[in-house]
XYZ file of C-alpha atoms in Angstrom:
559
model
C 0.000 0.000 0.000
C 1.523 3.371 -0.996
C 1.778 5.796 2.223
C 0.031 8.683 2.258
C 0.510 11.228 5.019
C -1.272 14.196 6.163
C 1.303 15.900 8.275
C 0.756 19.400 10.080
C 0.481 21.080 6.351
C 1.807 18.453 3.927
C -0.165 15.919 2.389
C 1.951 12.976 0.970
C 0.140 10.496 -1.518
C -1.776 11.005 -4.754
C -5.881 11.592 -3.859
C -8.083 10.019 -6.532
C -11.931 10.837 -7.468
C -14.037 7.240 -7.171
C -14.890 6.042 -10.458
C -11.634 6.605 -11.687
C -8.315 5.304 -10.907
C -5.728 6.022 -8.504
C -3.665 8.019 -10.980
C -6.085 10.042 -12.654
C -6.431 13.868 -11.492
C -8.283 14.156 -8.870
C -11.740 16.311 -9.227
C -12.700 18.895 -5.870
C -16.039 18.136 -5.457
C -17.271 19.590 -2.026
C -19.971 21.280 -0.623
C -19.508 24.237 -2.316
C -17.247 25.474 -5.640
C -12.761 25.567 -5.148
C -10.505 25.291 -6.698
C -9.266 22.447 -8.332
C -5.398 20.678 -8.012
C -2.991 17.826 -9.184
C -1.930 14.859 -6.890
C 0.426 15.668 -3.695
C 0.496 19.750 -4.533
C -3.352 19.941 -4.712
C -3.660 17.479 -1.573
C -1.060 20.531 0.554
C -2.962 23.222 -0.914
C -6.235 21.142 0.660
C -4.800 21.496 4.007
C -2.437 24.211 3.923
C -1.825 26.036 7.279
C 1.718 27.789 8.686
C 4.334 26.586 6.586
C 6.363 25.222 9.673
C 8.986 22.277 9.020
C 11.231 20.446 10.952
C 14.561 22.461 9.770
C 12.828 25.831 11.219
C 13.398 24.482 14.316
C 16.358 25.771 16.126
C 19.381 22.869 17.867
C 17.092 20.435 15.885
C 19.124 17.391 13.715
C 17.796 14.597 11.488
C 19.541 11.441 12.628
C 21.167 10.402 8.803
C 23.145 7.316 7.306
C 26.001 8.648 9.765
C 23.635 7.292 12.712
C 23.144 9.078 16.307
C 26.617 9.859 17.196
C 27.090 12.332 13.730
C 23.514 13.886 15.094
C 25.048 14.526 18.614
C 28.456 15.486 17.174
C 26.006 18.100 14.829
C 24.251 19.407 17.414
C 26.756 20.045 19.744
C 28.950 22.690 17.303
C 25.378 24.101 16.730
C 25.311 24.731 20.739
C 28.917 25.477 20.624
C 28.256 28.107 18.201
C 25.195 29.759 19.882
C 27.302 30.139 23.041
C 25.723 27.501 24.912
C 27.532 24.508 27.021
C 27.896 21.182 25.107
C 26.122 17.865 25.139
C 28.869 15.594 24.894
C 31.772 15.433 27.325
C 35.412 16.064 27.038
C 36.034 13.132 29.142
C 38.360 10.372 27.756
C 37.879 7.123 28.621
C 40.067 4.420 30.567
C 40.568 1.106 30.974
C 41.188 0.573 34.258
C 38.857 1.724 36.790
C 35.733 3.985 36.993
C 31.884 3.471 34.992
C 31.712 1.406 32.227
C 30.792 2.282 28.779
C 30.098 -0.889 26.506
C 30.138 0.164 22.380
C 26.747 0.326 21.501
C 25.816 1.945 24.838
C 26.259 5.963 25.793
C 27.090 6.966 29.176
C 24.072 9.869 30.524
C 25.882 12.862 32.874
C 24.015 15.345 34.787
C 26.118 18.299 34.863
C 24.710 20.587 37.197
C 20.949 19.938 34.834
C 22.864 19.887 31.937
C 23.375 17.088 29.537
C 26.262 15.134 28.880
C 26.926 12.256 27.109
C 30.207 10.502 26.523
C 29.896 7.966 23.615
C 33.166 6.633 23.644
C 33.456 3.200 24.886
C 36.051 2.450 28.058
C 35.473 3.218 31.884
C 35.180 6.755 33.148
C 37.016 6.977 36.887
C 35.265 9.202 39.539
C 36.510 11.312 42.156
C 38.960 12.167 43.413
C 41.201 10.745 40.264
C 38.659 13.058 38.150
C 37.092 16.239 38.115
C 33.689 15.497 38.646
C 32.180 18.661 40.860
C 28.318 19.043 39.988
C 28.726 16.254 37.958
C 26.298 13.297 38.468
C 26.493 9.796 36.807
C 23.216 8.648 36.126
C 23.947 4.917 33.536
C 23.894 4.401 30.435
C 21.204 3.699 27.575
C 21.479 2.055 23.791
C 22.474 4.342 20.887
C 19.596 2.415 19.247
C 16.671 2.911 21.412
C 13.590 4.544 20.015
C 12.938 7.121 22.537
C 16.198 8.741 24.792
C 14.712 12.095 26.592
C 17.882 12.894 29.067
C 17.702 16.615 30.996
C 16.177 18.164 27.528
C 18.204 16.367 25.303
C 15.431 14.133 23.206
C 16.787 11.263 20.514
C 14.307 9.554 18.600
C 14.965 6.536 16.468
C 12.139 5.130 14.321
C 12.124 1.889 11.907
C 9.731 0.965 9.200
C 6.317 0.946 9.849
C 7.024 2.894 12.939
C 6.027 6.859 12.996
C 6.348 8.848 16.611
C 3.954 11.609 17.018
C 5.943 14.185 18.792
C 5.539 17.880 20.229
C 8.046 20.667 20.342
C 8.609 22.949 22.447
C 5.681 25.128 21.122
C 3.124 22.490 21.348
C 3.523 21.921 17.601
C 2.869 18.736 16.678
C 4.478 16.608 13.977
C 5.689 12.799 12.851
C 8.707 10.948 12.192
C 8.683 8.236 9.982
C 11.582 5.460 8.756
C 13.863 8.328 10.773
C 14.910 10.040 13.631
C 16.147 13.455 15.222
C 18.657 14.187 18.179
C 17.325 18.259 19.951
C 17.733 19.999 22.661
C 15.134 22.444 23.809
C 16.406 25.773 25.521
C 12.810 26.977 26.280
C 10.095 23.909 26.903
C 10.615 19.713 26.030
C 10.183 17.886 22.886
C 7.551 15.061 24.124
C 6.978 11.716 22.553
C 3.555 11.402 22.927
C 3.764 7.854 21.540
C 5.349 5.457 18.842
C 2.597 4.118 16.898
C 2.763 0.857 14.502
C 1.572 1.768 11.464
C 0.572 -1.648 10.427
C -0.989 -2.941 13.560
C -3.341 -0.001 14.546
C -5.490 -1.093 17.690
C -9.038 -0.237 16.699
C -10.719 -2.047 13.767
C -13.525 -0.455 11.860
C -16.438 -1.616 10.567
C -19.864 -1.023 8.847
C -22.437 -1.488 11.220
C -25.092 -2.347 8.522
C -23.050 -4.944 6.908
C -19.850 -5.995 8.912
C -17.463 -4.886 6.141
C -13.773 -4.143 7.215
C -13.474 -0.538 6.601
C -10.108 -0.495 7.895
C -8.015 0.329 11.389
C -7.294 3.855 12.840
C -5.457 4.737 16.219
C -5.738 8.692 17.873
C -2.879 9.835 19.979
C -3.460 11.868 22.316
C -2.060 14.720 25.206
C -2.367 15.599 28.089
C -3.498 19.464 28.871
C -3.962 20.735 32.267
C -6.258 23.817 32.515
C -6.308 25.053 36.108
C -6.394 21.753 38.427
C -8.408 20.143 35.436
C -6.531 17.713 33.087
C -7.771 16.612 29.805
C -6.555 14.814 27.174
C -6.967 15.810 23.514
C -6.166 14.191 19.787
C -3.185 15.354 18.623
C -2.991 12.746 15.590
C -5.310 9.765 14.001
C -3.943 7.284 12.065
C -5.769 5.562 9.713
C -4.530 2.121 7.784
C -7.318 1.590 4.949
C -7.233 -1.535 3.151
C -7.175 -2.057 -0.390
C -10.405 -1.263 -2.497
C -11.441 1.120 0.369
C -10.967 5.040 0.940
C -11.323 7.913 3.352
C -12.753 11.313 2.773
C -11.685 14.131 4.821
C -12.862 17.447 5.507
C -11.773 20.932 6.030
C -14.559 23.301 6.488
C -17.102 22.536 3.620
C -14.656 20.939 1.297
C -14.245 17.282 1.153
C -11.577 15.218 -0.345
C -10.996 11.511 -1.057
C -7.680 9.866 -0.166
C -7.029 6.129 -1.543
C -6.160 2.610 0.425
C -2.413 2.822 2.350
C -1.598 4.377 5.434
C -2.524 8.026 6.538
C -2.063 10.316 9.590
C -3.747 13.468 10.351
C -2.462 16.234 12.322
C -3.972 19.439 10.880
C -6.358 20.438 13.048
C -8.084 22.257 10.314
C -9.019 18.342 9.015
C -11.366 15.660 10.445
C -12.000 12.558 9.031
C -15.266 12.291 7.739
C -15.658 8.570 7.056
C -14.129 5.584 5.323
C -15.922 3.726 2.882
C -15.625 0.320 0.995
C -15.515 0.166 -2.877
C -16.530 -3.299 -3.287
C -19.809 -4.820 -3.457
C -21.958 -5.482 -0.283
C -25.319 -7.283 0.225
C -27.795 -6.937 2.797
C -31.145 -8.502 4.143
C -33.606 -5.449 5.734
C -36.787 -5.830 7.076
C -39.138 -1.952 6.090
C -41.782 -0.732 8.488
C -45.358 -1.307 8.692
C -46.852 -0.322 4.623
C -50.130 -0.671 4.021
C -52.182 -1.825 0.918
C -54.893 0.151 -0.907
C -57.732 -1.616 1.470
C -55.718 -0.960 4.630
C -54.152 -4.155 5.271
C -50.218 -3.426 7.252
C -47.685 -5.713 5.388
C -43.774 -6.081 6.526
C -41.627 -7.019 3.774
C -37.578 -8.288 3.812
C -35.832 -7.380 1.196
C -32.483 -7.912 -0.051
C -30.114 -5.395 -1.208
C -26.949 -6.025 -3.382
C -24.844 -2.690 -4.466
C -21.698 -1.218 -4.740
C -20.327 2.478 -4.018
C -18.726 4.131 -6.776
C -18.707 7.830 -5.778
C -18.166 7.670 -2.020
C -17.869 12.056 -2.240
C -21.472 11.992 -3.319
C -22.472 10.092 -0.928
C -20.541 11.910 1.766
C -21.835 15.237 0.328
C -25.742 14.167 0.906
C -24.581 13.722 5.021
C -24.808 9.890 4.944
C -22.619 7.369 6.693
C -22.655 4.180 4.768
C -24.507 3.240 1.571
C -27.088 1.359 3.440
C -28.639 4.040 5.486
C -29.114 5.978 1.826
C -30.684 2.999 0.270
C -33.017 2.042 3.296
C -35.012 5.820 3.298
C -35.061 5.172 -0.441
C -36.174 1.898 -0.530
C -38.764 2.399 2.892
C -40.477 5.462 0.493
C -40.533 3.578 -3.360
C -41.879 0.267 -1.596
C -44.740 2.204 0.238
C -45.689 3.976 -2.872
C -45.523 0.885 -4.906
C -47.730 -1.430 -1.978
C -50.125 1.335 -1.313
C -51.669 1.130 -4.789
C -51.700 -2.870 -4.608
C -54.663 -4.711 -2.806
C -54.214 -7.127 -0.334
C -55.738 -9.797 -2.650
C -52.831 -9.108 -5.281
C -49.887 -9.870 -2.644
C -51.383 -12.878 -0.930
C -50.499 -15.867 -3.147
C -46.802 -15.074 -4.106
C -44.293 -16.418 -0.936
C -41.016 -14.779 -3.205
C -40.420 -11.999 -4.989
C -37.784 -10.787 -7.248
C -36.943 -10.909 -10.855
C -36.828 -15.142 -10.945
C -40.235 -15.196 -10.536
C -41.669 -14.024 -13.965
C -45.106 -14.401 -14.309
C -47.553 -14.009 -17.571
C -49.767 -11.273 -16.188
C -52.809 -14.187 -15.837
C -51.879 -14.568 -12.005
C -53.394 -12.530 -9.464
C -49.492 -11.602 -7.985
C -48.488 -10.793 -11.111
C -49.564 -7.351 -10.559
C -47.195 -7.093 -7.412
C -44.001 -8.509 -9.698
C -44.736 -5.998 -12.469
C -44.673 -3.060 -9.985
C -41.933 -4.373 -8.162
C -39.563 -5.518 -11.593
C -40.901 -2.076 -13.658
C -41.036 0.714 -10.861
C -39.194 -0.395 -7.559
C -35.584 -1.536 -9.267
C -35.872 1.333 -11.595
C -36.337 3.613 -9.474
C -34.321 2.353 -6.513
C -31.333 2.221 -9.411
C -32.160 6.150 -10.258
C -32.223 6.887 -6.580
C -28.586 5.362 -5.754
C -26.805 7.127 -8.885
C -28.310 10.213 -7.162
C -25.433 9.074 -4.021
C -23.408 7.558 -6.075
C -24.549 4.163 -5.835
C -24.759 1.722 -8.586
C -27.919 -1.072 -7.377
C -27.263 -4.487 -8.639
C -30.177 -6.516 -7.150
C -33.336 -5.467 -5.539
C -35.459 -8.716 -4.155
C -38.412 -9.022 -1.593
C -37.925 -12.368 -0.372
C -40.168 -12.528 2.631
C -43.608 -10.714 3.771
C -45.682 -10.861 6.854
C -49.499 -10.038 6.832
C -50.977 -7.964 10.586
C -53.846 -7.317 12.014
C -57.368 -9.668 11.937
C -56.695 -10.598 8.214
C -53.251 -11.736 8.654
C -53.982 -14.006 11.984
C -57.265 -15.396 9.703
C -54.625 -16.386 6.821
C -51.951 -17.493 9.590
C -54.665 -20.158 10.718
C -55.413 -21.214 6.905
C -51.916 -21.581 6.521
C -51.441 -23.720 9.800
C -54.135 -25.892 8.796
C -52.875 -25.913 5.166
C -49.263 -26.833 6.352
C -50.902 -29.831 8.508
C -53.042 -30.773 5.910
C -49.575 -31.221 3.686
C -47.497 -32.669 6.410
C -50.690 -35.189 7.163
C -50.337 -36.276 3.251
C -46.946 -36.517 3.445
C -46.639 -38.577 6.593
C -49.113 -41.096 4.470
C -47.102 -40.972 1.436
C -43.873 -41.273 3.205
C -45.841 -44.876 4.877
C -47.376 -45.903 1.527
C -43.774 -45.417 0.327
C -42.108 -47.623 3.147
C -44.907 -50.429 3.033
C -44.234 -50.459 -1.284
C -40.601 -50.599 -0.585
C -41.246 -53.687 2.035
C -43.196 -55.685 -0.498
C -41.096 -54.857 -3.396
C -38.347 -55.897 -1.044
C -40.070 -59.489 -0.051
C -40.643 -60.128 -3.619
C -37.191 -59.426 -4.480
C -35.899 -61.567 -2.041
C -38.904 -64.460 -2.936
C -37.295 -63.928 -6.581
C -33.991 -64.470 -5.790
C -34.783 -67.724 -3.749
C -36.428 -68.936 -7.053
C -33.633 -68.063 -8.792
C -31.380 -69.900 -6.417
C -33.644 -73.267 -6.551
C -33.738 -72.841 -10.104
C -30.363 -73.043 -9.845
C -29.978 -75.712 -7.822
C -32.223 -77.724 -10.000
C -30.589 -77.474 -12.965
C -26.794 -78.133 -11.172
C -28.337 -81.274 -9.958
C -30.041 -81.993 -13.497
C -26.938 -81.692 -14.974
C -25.083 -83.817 -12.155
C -27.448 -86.635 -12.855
C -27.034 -86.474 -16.675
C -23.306 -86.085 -16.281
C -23.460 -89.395 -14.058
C -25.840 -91.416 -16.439
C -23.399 -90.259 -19.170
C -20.432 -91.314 -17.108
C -22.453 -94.772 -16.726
C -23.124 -95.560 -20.574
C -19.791 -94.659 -21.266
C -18.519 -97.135 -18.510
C -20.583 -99.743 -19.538
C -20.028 -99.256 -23.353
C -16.482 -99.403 -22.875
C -16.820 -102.908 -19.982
C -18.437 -104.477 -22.922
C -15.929 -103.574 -25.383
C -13.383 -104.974 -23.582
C -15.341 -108.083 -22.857
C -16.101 -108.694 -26.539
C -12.342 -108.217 -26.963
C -11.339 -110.432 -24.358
C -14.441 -113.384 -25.818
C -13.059 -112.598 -29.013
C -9.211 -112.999 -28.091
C -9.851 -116.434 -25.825
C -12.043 -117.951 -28.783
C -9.021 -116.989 -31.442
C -6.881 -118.595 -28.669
C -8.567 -121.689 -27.952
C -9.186 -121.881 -31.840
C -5.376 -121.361 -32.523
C -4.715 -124.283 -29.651
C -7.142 -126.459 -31.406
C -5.942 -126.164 -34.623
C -2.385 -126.260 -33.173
C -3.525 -129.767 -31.629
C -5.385 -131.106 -34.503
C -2.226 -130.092 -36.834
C -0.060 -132.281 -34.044
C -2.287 -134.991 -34.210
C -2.264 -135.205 -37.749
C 1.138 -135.603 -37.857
C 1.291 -138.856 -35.767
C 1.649 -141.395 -37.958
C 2.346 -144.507 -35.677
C -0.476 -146.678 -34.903
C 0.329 -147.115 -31.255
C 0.362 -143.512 -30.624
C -2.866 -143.107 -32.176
C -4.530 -145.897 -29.956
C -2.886 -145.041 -27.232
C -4.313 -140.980 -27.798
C -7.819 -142.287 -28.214
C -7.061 -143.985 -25.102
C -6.271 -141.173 -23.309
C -9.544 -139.352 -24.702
C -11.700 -142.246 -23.344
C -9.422 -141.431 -19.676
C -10.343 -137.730 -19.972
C -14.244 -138.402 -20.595
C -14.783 -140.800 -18.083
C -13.114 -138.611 -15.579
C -14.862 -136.157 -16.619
C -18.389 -137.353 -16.563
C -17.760 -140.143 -13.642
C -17.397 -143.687 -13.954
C -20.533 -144.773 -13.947
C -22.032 -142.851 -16.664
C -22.982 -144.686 -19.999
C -22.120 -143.391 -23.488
C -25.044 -143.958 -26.335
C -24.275 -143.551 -29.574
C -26.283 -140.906 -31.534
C -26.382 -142.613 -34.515
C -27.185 -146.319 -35.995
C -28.032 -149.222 -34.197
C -27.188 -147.654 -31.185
C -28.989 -144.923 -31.566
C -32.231 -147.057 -30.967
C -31.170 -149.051 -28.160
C -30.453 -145.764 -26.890
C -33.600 -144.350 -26.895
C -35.647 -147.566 -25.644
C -33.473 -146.990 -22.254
C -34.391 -143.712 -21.996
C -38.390 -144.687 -22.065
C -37.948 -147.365 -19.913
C -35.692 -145.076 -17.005
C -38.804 -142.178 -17.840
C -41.056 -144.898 -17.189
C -39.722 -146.087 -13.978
C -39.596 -142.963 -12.518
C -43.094 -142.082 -13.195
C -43.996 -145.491 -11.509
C -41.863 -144.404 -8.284
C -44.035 -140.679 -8.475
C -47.232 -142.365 -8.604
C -46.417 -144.964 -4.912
């Protein structure tokens, strides 16, 4: 933020008329015609009063790049020079015995009320081994300390951000900033009233109406005792405004604006007349009581969105903020807009404001058309007038008094229980659907399930079955193989045997093979079974024993 100061009779800081920018020349608009000015030169001619600086003032030194000790070593030839006895003593130090003086540190004398400081560093011996009649050690104190007042010998030492309101000897009042001075005062004190941080002032301010941050200011005050009254008075307000913010000040009936940094006023030909926000702020505000063409009181809310363009207008018209402008605006266009209206054409719309379009067939509509054609046009007519562009005018809310309004608040009541009564059904029906649609989706998804089930164990049972055929198939494959392997076998053996008997060609052999045949039947069949021929003679005989043995045995059944 760029530092602008308003110091006894300078002004330091480029002043800018809102609307424009920061840079551009500033306008003079006040309460009554001036003259107009450029920047910093129109700004001092603003608050110009007795042209009295800081190097008018007589065994007064800036502190420079050559620090505190050039300062002292300045204003003691100035002293020398006017005759008058010196600040800093022609003592030399030791290093043996006496007070000590560490660098960085100044030794403080009281020479019969006089002032002396010894800067060197070393130890200073006493008496008797020095001359020190009327001479009164009182310590020592840092070179860099802000504030050394010593017997009328003031040093002050300020750092950035840091400004010290001080007054001279003639009550004069002025500020040191990113500096410092060493004086001595023949006739009265130079007081440091206080040493203020420029960045950190105490008190915050804000708009009531809206709780914007409007900035921080800090007064510094003195002391002045009238008889055996004391009273203190403001000797210097700083202000630190933000960015997008401003201050307007005043001197007599002129007014001028002063952008966002860091001011301080000590002219007491200029007050601070207000600080003001730039940027766009929004508020909810109920109106008084209005009433409708057949008497019926109505409170609307309404909410207000704008932004301040031209705080000097609004300044000029003697109001505080923005909102107290556009609440006596808006109280008189809304009870000239609802005092034409009946009560019939307000009752049935619950918000109003430029969402709710209607097509002129509703009984409200008349309300919206006033309020979108008349109330934002002229509430946006009425700001410009202070300087105040209106982005959005709404009534969202409206209360009803006297016997009419308590009538519709019962309607209502009984309306709202009639709708929470239909709900509370719906919201069962809904649960009691949502049950059953639950139970069949779980009844589904069992039927699903044995579904399947079914068709695993279907397909299990086929699977085995399958399995089975194929088991069996291939048993009886590889039975007919085997049948089919033992019959080429036994037909290889036989034909193997018959081939061997056919080659026996000895008679003997041959009997004695049909020998062994007869051996092999009869053991097989037992020795007492009898062999019939099946063909010739035989043959007959053969079947007369087998009649007579059927015959006997009948004869045996029948005893």
């Amino acid at each position: 933020m760029t530092p602008a100061f308003i110091e006894g009779s300078t002004v330091v800081g480029d002043s800018f008329t809102a609307g424009e920018g920061s840079d551009a020349t500033p306008s003079k608009p006040s309460l009554k015609p001036t003259t107009t000015g450029k920047g910093r030169d129109y700004a001092s001619e603003f608050v110009a009063t007795k042209d009295y600086t800081l190097e008018e003032r007589p065994f007064f030194v800036r502190i420079g790049k050559d620090g505190v000790i050039a300062a002292l070593e300045k204003l003691d030839q100035q002293l020398v020079q006017a005759g008058r006895s010196r600040v800093l003593s022609k003592k030399s130090p030791t290093d043996w015995t006496g007070k000590e003086v560490i660098p960085g540190r100044m030794g403080l004398i009281n020479h019969g009320g006089l002032p002396k400081v010894v800067t060197k560093a070393g130890r200073y011996p006493g008496f008797p081994l020095r001359n020190w009649w009327a001479r009164t050690w009182c310590g020592t104190t840092g070179l860099s300390d802000t504030v050394i007042e010593f017997q009328g010998l003031t040093v002050v030492q300020v750092s950035q951000n840091q400004a010290a309101v001080v007054s001279d000897p003639q009550n004069h009042i002025f500020v040191i900033k990113n500096s410092g001075f060493v004086a001595f005062a023949i006739e009265g004190t130079y007081d440091v009233l206080s040493v203020v941080d420029m960045t950190h002032l105490p008190t915050l301010v804000k708009e009531q109406s809206t709780g914007v941050t409007l900035g921080w200011t800090h007064e510094v005050t003195m002391k002045s005792k009238m008889g055996s009254t004391t009273k203190e008075y403001v000797m210097a307000t700083f202000l630190n405004i933000p960015a997008n913010n401003c201050a307007i000040v005043q001197r007599g009936d002129d007014l001028l604006l002063l952008g966002a940094g860091q001011l301080v006023i000590t002219n007491p030909n200029v007050t601070l007349r207000g600080i003001y926000t730039l940027g766009e702020s929004q508020i909810e505000m109920p109106t008084k009581d209005i009433f409708t063409r057949d008497q019926v009181p109505v409170s609307l809310r309404i909410y207000l969105k704008w932004q301040l363009t031209e705080p000097l207008r609004l300044a000029t018209h003697g109001y505080a903020t923005p909102y107290d402008a556009l609440r006596d605006k808006t109280q008189s266009i809304l009870t000239q807009i609802v005092s034409h209206l009946d009560y019939s054409a307000m009752i049935k719309q619950r918000s109003l404001g430029p969402d709710n379009m209607e097509d002129g067939t509703d009984m409200s509509s008349a309300f919206l058309d006033a309020l979108r054609t008349r109330a934002m046009d002229d509430m946006h007519e009425a700001a410009l007038e202070y300087g105040i562009v209106l982005k959005d005018l709404a009534v969202i809310d409206r209360q009803f008094k006297g016997e009419i309004a308590h009538t519709m608040d019962k309607l209502t009541t009984r309306a709202l229980q009639a709708q929470i009564e239909a709900a509370n059904v719906d919201r069962e029906n809904s649960n009691k659907v949502k049950q059953e649609q639950g139970a069949l989706s779980v009844a589904r998804i069992k039927v699903q399930a044995s579904n399947t089930q079914a068709d695993s164990e279907a397909y299990r049972v086929i699977a085995a079955a399958k399995a089975e055929a194929e088991r069996t198939r291939i048993a009886a494959e590889a039975q007919a193989e085997a049948t089919r392997l033992a019959a080429n076998a036994e037909a290889d053996a036989i034909m193997t045997k018959a081939q061997a008997d056919s080659q026996v060609v000895d008679l003997f052999a041959r009997e004695m093979q049909l020998r062994r045949v007869e051996v092999a039947k009869v053991k097989a069949y037992g020795s007492k079974t009898i062999f019939v021929p099946s063909d010739g003679p035989g043959a007959q005989m053969g079947n007369a024993m087998a009649v007579g043995l059927a015959a006997g045995m009948g004869a045996d059944s029948r005893r």
